[in-house]
mmCIF file of C-alpha atoms in Angstrom:
data_model
loop_
_atom_site.group_PDB
_atom_site.id
_atom_site.type_symbol
_atom_site.label_atom_id
_atom_site.label_comp_id
_atom_site.label_asym_id
_atom_site.label_seq_id
_atom_site.Cartn_x
_atom_site.Cartn_y
_atom_site.Cartn_z
ATOM 1 C CA MET A 29 -9.647 11.763 19.882
ATOM 2 C CA SER A 30 -11.610 9.361 17.675
ATOM 3 C CA VAL A 31 -11.062 10.400 13.924
ATOM 4 C CA SER A 32 -8.159 12.570 13.374
ATOM 5 C CA PRO A 33 -8.942 16.115 12.239
ATOM 6 C CA THR A 34 -7.038 15.818 8.955
ATOM 7 C CA LEU A 35 -8.828 12.397 8.257
ATOM 8 C CA GLN A 36 -12.263 13.762 9.251
ATOM 9 C CA LYS A 37 -11.716 16.764 6.537
ATOM 10 C CA PHE A 38 -10.638 14.276 3.822
ATOM 11 C CA LEU A 39 -13.640 11.912 4.537
ATOM 12 C CA ASN A 40 -15.991 14.871 4.391
ATOM 13 C CA ARG A 41 -14.692 16.449 1.484
ATOM 14 C CA LYS A 42 -14.810 13.496 -0.408
ATOM 15 C CA ASP A 43 -18.076 12.383 1.105
ATOM 16 C CA ILE A 44 -17.090 9.037 1.924
ATOM 17 C CA PRO A 45 -19.367 6.859 4.166
ATOM 18 C CA TYR A 46 -18.146 4.862 6.865
ATOM 19 C CA ARG A 47 -18.861 3.432 10.472
ATOM 20 C CA LEU A 48 -16.874 4.178 13.573
ATOM 21 C CA ILE A 49 -16.215 1.253 15.672
ATOM 22 C CA ARG A 50 -14.973 1.884 19.439
ATOM 23 C CA HIS A 51 -12.665 -0.909 20.924
ATOM 24 C CA PRO A 52 -10.728 -1.589 24.030
ATOM 25 C CA TYR A 53 -7.202 0.233 23.841
ATOM 26 C CA ALA A 54 -4.977 -1.479 21.820
ATOM 27 C CA GLU A 55 -1.177 -0.675 20.409
ATOM 28 C CA THR A 56 -1.083 -2.276 16.867
ATOM 29 C CA SER A 57 -3.657 -2.859 13.876
ATOM 30 C CA LEU A 58 -3.675 -6.472 14.759
ATOM 31 C CA SER A 59 -4.544 -5.953 18.458
ATOM 32 C CA SER A 60 -6.909 -3.538 17.363
ATOM 33 C CA ALA A 61 -8.777 -6.043 15.107
ATOM 34 C CA ILE A 62 -8.478 -8.699 18.051
ATOM 35 C CA ALA A 63 -9.904 -5.984 20.329
ATOM 36 C CA ALA A 64 -12.631 -5.046 17.989
ATOM 37 C CA HIS A 65 -13.651 -8.799 17.031
ATOM 38 C CA VAL A 66 -12.622 -8.079 13.354
ATOM 39 C CA PRO A 67 -10.831 -10.491 11.311
ATOM 40 C CA ALA A 68 -7.202 -9.524 10.971
ATOM 41 C CA ARG A 69 -7.489 -9.836 7.099
ATOM 42 C CA ARG A 70 -10.298 -7.201 7.140
ATOM 43 C CA MET A 71 -7.924 -4.757 9.000
ATOM 44 C CA ALA A 72 -5.871 -2.520 6.814
ATOM 45 C CA LYS A 73 -2.630 -1.193 8.273
ATOM 46 C CA GLY A 74 -0.753 1.635 6.680
ATOM 47 C CA VAL A 75 3.091 1.381 6.600
ATOM 48 C CA VAL A 76 5.131 4.521 5.590
ATOM 49 C CA LEU A 77 8.264 3.878 3.194
ATOM 50 C CA ARG A 78 10.571 6.248 2.111
ATOM 51 C CA ASP A 79 13.174 6.744 -0.836
ATOM 52 C CA ASP A 80 14.908 9.603 -2.384
ATOM 53 C CA GLU A 81 11.664 11.067 -3.892
ATOM 54 C CA GLY A 82 9.812 11.172 -0.583
ATOM 55 C CA PHE A 83 7.188 9.155 1.319
ATOM 56 C CA MET A 84 4.679 6.493 0.149
ATOM 57 C CA MET A 85 2.368 4.573 2.309
ATOM 58 C CA ALA A 86 1.751 0.800 1.641
ATOM 59 C CA VAL A 87 -1.671 -0.557 2.659
ATOM 60 C CA VAL A 88 -1.756 -4.339 3.554
ATOM 61 C CA PRO A 89 -3.826 -6.550 5.717
ATOM 62 C CA SER A 90 -2.816 -6.349 9.457
ATOM 63 C CA ASP A 91 -1.883 -10.322 9.491
ATOM 64 C CA ARG A 92 0.597 -9.684 6.511
ATOM 65 C CA ARG A 93 3.870 -8.162 6.181
ATOM 66 C CA VAL A 94 5.017 -5.717 3.459
ATOM 67 C CA ASP A 95 6.836 -7.149 0.542
ATOM 68 C CA LEU A 96 9.204 -4.321 -0.093
ATOM 69 C CA HIS A 97 10.702 -6.069 -3.182
ATOM 70 C CA ALA A 98 7.318 -6.396 -4.856
ATOM 71 C CA ILE A 99 6.723 -2.799 -4.258
ATOM 72 C CA ASN A 100 10.072 -1.593 -5.488
ATOM 73 C CA GLN A 101 9.576 -3.671 -8.554
ATOM 74 C CA GLN A 102 6.236 -2.405 -9.099
ATOM 75 C CA MET A 103 6.981 1.158 -8.668
ATOM 76 C CA GLY A 104 10.332 1.195 -10.086
ATOM 77 C CA ARG A 105 11.899 2.762 -7.002
ATOM 78 C CA ILE A 106 13.767 1.663 -3.790
ATOM 79 C CA PHE A 107 12.009 2.135 -0.811
ATOM 80 C CA SER A 108 12.763 1.596 2.799
ATOM 81 C CA PRO A 109 10.470 1.755 6.034
ATOM 82 C CA ALA A 110 10.463 5.386 7.167
ATOM 83 C CA ALA A 111 11.757 6.461 10.434
ATOM 84 C CA GLN A 112 9.638 6.818 13.478
ATOM 85 C CA ARG A 113 10.281 10.490 13.741
ATOM 86 C CA ASP A 114 9.172 10.918 10.139
ATOM 87 C CA VAL A 115 6.046 9.073 10.842
ATOM 88 C CA LYS A 116 5.305 11.125 13.927
ATOM 89 C CA ILE A 117 5.793 14.366 12.114
ATOM 90 C CA LEU A 118 3.856 13.322 9.039
ATOM 91 C CA PHE A 119 0.929 12.339 11.116
ATOM 92 C CA ARG A 120 1.087 14.803 13.905
ATOM 93 C CA ASP A 121 -2.563 14.824 14.652
ATOM 94 C CA CYS A 122 -2.575 11.142 15.205
ATOM 95 C CA ASN A 123 -1.586 8.955 18.424
ATOM 96 C CA SER A 124 1.998 7.305 17.875
ATOM 97 C CA GLY A 125 1.379 4.031 16.159
ATOM 98 C CA ALA A 126 -2.341 4.833 15.131
ATOM 99 C CA VAL A 127 -1.663 5.730 11.612
ATOM 100 C CA PRO A 128 -4.645 5.828 9.329
ATOM 101 C CA ALA A 129 -4.400 3.554 6.262
ATOM 102 C CA LEU A 130 -5.557 6.535 3.895
ATOM 103 C CA GLY A 131 -2.010 8.416 3.075
ATOM 104 C CA GLN A 132 -4.187 10.380 0.527
ATOM 105 C CA ALA A 133 -5.613 12.496 3.618
ATOM 106 C CA TYR A 134 -2.085 13.220 4.190
ATOM 107 C CA ASN A 135 -1.112 14.327 0.803
ATOM 108 C CA MET A 136 0.932 10.843 0.568
ATOM 109 C CA GLN A 137 1.178 8.473 -2.477
ATOM 110 C CA VAL A 138 -0.333 5.130 -1.524
ATOM 111 C CA ILE A 139 -0.048 1.627 -2.991
ATOM 112 C CA TRP A 140 -2.517 -0.969 -1.557
ATOM 113 C CA ASP A 141 -2.548 -5.121 -1.466
ATOM 114 C CA ASP A 142 -5.074 -6.802 -3.357
ATOM 115 C CA HIS A 143 -5.878 -9.089 -0.740
ATOM 116 C CA LEU A 144 -7.975 -6.109 0.745
ATOM 117 C CA ALA A 145 -10.247 -6.052 -2.342
ATOM 118 C CA ASP A 146 -11.295 -9.720 -1.826
ATOM 119 C CA GLU A 147 -13.128 -8.711 1.857
ATOM 120 C CA PRO A 148 -16.590 -7.614 2.233
ATOM 121 C CA ASP A 149 -15.662 -4.673 4.438
ATOM 122 C CA CYS A 150 -12.066 -2.798 5.364
ATOM 123 C CA TYR A 151 -11.250 -1.598 8.830
ATOM 124 C CA MET A 152 -8.538 0.648 9.591
ATOM 125 C CA GLU A 153 -7.348 3.099 12.437
ATOM 126 C CA ALA A 154 -8.790 6.231 12.796
ATOM 127 C CA GLY A 155 -5.724 8.065 14.228
ATOM 128 C CA ASP A 156 -6.018 6.970 17.919
ATOM 129 C CA HIS A 157 -5.633 3.480 19.760
ATOM 130 C CA GLN A 158 -9.362 3.133 20.353
ATOM 131 C CA ASP A 159 -11.520 3.760 17.104
ATOM 132 C CA LEU A 160 -11.509 2.113 13.733
ATOM 133 C CA LEU A 161 -13.198 3.198 10.650
ATOM 134 C CA CYS A 162 -15.270 0.767 8.761
ATOM 135 C CA PHE A 163 -15.761 1.091 4.871
ATOM 136 C CA SER A 164 -17.909 -1.262 2.540
ATOM 137 C CA GLN A 165 -15.855 -3.033 -0.112
ATOM 138 C CA SER A 166 -17.147 -0.736 -2.892
ATOM 139 C CA THR A 167 -16.291 2.320 -0.817
ATOM 140 C CA PHE A 168 -12.804 1.195 -0.047
ATOM 141 C CA LYS A 169 -12.322 0.545 -3.778
ATOM 142 C CA ARG A 170 -13.469 3.743 -4.636
ATOM 143 C CA VAL A 171 -11.553 5.480 -2.444
ATOM 144 C CA MET A 172 -8.343 3.740 -3.683
ATOM 145 C CA SER A 173 -9.390 3.657 -7.361
ATOM 146 C CA ASP A 174 -6.626 6.537 -8.216
ATOM 147 C CA THR A 175 -3.745 4.442 -6.392
ATOM 148 C CA PRO A 176 -1.734 1.581 -7.713
ATOM 149 C CA HIS A 177 -2.246 -2.020 -6.026
ATOM 150 C CA GLY A 178 -0.839 -5.327 -6.201
ATOM 151 C CA MET A 179 0.381 -8.352 -4.437
ATOM 152 C CA ILE A 180 2.701 -6.430 -2.145
ATOM 153 C CA SER A 181 2.571 -8.409 1.012
ATOM 154 C CA HIS A 182 3.273 -11.831 2.228
#
């Protein structure tokens, strides 16, 4: 599949430069980072959250865990992890478990972790289990410029 069709349209529409990195099949973002020989702290994973108002994506390094308390406090809402069935519906053009960390492409609100801004580049799933997108730090910050961020992982 390479890049999911929805994600490809978003990247093209916004004129976002990226590199596509192929790697051996891997199930999780952390194992994708290992398979692609990418430091785990540079691999962004998208975690879909839900509350009474809808869905939101938290984007954190693959070697860290989402801090729901920090997100709830910053956003003034009460999120919990979304059900897998909801994630499959929201990201229907992606393979299960290969959610791109660009919720904006799927009309989803996003919050991202400040640790990702410290890295020279950022990698993320492209929508399958064998391809990663790579963005420069400046491109990543530009793509995320309209979204809230903070220390939302531990």
